[in-house]
Amino acid sequence: MKVLILGSGGREHALAWSVRRCARVTEVVCAPGNGGIAEVARCIPVDLKNLDAMVRLVEAEQPALTIVGPELPLSLGVVDVLQEHGFRVFGPTREAAMLETSKAFAKQFMKRNKIPTANYAVCTSAGELEKMIDHFHAPIVIKADGLAAGKGVIICQSRNMALEAAHGLFSGALLGTAEGQVVIEEFLEGDEVSFLCLSDGKTVAPLVPAQDHKRIGEGDTGPNTGGMGVYSTDTILDPGMTEWILHHIAEPTVRGMAEEGVPFVGVLYVGLMMTARGPEVLEYNARFGDPETQAILVRLESDLVDAIDACIDGTLAATQLRWSPGAAACVVASSSGYPGSYRTGFPISGLAAAGQVPGVQVFHAGTSNLDGQIVTSGGRVLGVTAAGESLEQALARAYQALGEIHFDGIYFRRDIGHRALQPKASTEI
Ligand code: AMP
Ligand code: GLY
């Protein structure tokens, strides 16, 4: 069977690599793809903001299955239009993706369905927000309602800073477009965990947990990024905690969406804060995480396409996912200057040697192939991913592989996974 993947980042490279290993898959196409994805899939240009272009591509290619990677095409309704045209596609509909695309919807949904999350208020004007803000103590979290590519959450140390941030969102000064709704949220403290599940609209099947490192600097300092590295081990959550999260968060989410007439089929990514009160939802994403997917998929031993088919067919309850018991880590190599401005077009060397390190897969995030030479083309350039029997081994392998790789201005954090290597008290509820 032919599988088409929409997207162009490290997540899509990991998806293409994983799909290619599936028993029934004979061809993988990725649109638009990148320089590294072209080594495992045929890449075709497409504009992920243009629904007609995506429909034309799927009509021309006739894949047996289309997998949607990023949130933007989901927010436009690519799943709805492809389904209307009779195609088999994996991802939530536009309305179901609102769990990610509208933070106001997500918060109100969680409240209706008694899913633990930070206290909040949804405001539709600066005046309303000024009144509501007195119910919150600093630090106060201010969030844009809509998609903001990681720039829509502002943690404010004072009431005045929160008011300023909210004004910036309402006026459009902060994100370029004016927000109709702004969420005020209580600040939560704890460790963050990315809890991803497959959902067929009724049943959820958890993937292995992962922990993301969002800040650019070592020791979790500096501005937020799309993610500088991630690790996955079974010890991030013990079995009792996984059950608790399934029963109190993931399953009620999928059940609530079905009861509200908007079944959620796809990947439900629950961003959790492990607070002193127990796990609480920071955010939902309606897709595979990036770079979580890179570390998660190198641990998947069962067939990804079979699992995706089970989601689409509503038979997930009868499907068993199998995982390698050890650990995986993904360290992102970025361009100097990221997440601010950066230059591109620098040749990358050492990729072949890096790929020879046992257990390593080098997933490309922002690269292109220029006449046979792989060059940088984005802020996040590579996700050097390694599986191992332990987290220590996975990290050692990833950093050994990174030692082989060079490009002008290469930057990566040297402390990915370090928190997990330090002994700490377990969270109990
Ligand atoms: P989001 O886009 O909602 O995932 O938020 C991005 C990041 O902001 C999260 O990964 C957290 O690190 C942080 N964040 C969001 N909401 C809160 C909150 N209520 N309390 C503390 N940190 C938060
Ligand atoms: N790693 C965070 C995300 O995919 O949104």
Short mmCIF file of N, CA and C and ligand atoms in Angstrom, two decimals, residues 103 118 141 143 153 155 185-188 192 214 224 273 282-283, ligand 1:
data_model
loop_
_atom_site.label_atom_id
_atom_site.label_comp_id
_atom_site.label_asym_id
_atom_site.label_seq_id
_atom_site.Cartn_x
_atom_site.Cartn_y
_atom_site.Cartn_z
N LYS A 103 -7.87 27.39 22.74
CA LYS A 103 -7.60 27.12 24.16
C LYS A 103 -8.85 27.39 24.99
N ALA A 118 -5.71 23.73 35.23
CA ALA A 118 -5.54 24.95 36.03
C ALA A 118 -6.82 25.77 36.02
N VAL A 141 -0.71 33.24 34.11
CA VAL A 141 -0.43 32.77 32.75
C VAL A 141 -1.49 33.36 31.82
N LYS A 143 -2.87 33.37 27.88
CA LYS A 143 -2.77 32.54 26.67
C LYS A 143 -3.66 33.07 25.55
N VAL A 153 1.75 31.67 24.77
CA VAL A 153 1.65 31.53 26.24
C VAL A 153 2.65 32.48 26.88
N ILE A 155 4.02 33.86 30.55
CA ILE A 155 4.00 33.70 32.01
C ILE A 155 4.40 35.04 32.62
N GLU A 185 -4.88 32.14 33.23
CA GLU A 185 -4.78 30.83 33.87
C GLU A 185 -3.90 30.89 35.10
N GLU A 186 -4.24 30.07 36.06
CA GLU A 186 -3.43 29.89 37.26
C GLU A 186 -2.10 29.26 36.84
N PHE A 187 -1.01 29.68 37.48
CA PHE A 187 0.31 29.13 37.18
C PHE A 187 0.47 27.79 37.91
N LEU A 188 0.87 26.77 37.18
CA LEU A 188 1.06 25.45 37.79
C LEU A 188 2.54 25.13 37.90
N GLU A 192 6.78 18.56 33.69
CA GLU A 192 5.87 18.39 32.55
C GLU A 192 6.06 17.01 31.93
N LYS A 214 11.66 22.47 26.43
CA LYS A 214 11.18 23.52 25.53
C LYS A 214 12.11 24.74 25.45
N ASN A 224 11.34 30.07 25.03
CA ASN A 224 10.73 28.81 24.58
C ASN A 224 11.04 28.56 23.12
N MET A 273 1.02 18.79 33.60
CA MET A 273 1.91 19.25 34.67
C MET A 273 1.65 18.32 35.84
N LEU A 282 -2.14 20.91 30.90
CA LEU A 282 -1.68 22.24 30.48
C LEU A 282 -2.27 22.59 29.13
N GLU A 283 -2.31 21.61 28.27
CA GLU A 283 -2.81 21.85 26.91
C GLU A 283 -3.08 20.50 26.25
P1 AMP B 1 1.08 25.45 25.81
O1 AMP B 1 1.30 26.11 24.47
O2 AMP B 1 -0.26 25.65 26.41
O3 AMP B 1 1.61 24.06 25.84
O4 AMP B 1 2.11 26.14 26.79
C1 AMP B 1 3.48 26.17 26.49
C2 AMP B 1 4.26 26.00 27.77
O5 AMP B 1 3.93 27.03 28.68
C3 AMP B 1 3.94 24.70 28.52
O6 AMP B 1 4.65 23.62 28.03
C4 AMP B 1 4.35 25.09 29.92
O7 AMP B 1 5.74 25.00 30.07
C5 AMP B 1 3.96 26.54 30.00
N1 AMP B 1 2.62 26.67 30.60
C6 AMP B 1 1.43 26.69 29.97
N2 AMP B 1 0.41 26.82 30.84
C7 AMP B 1 0.97 26.89 32.06
C8 AMP B 1 0.46 27.01 33.39
N3 AMP B 1 -0.85 27.12 33.63
N4 AMP B 1 1.34 27.02 34.41
C9 AMP B 1 2.67 26.92 34.18
N5 AMP B 1 3.21 26.81 32.97
C10 AMP B 1 2.39 26.79 31.91
#
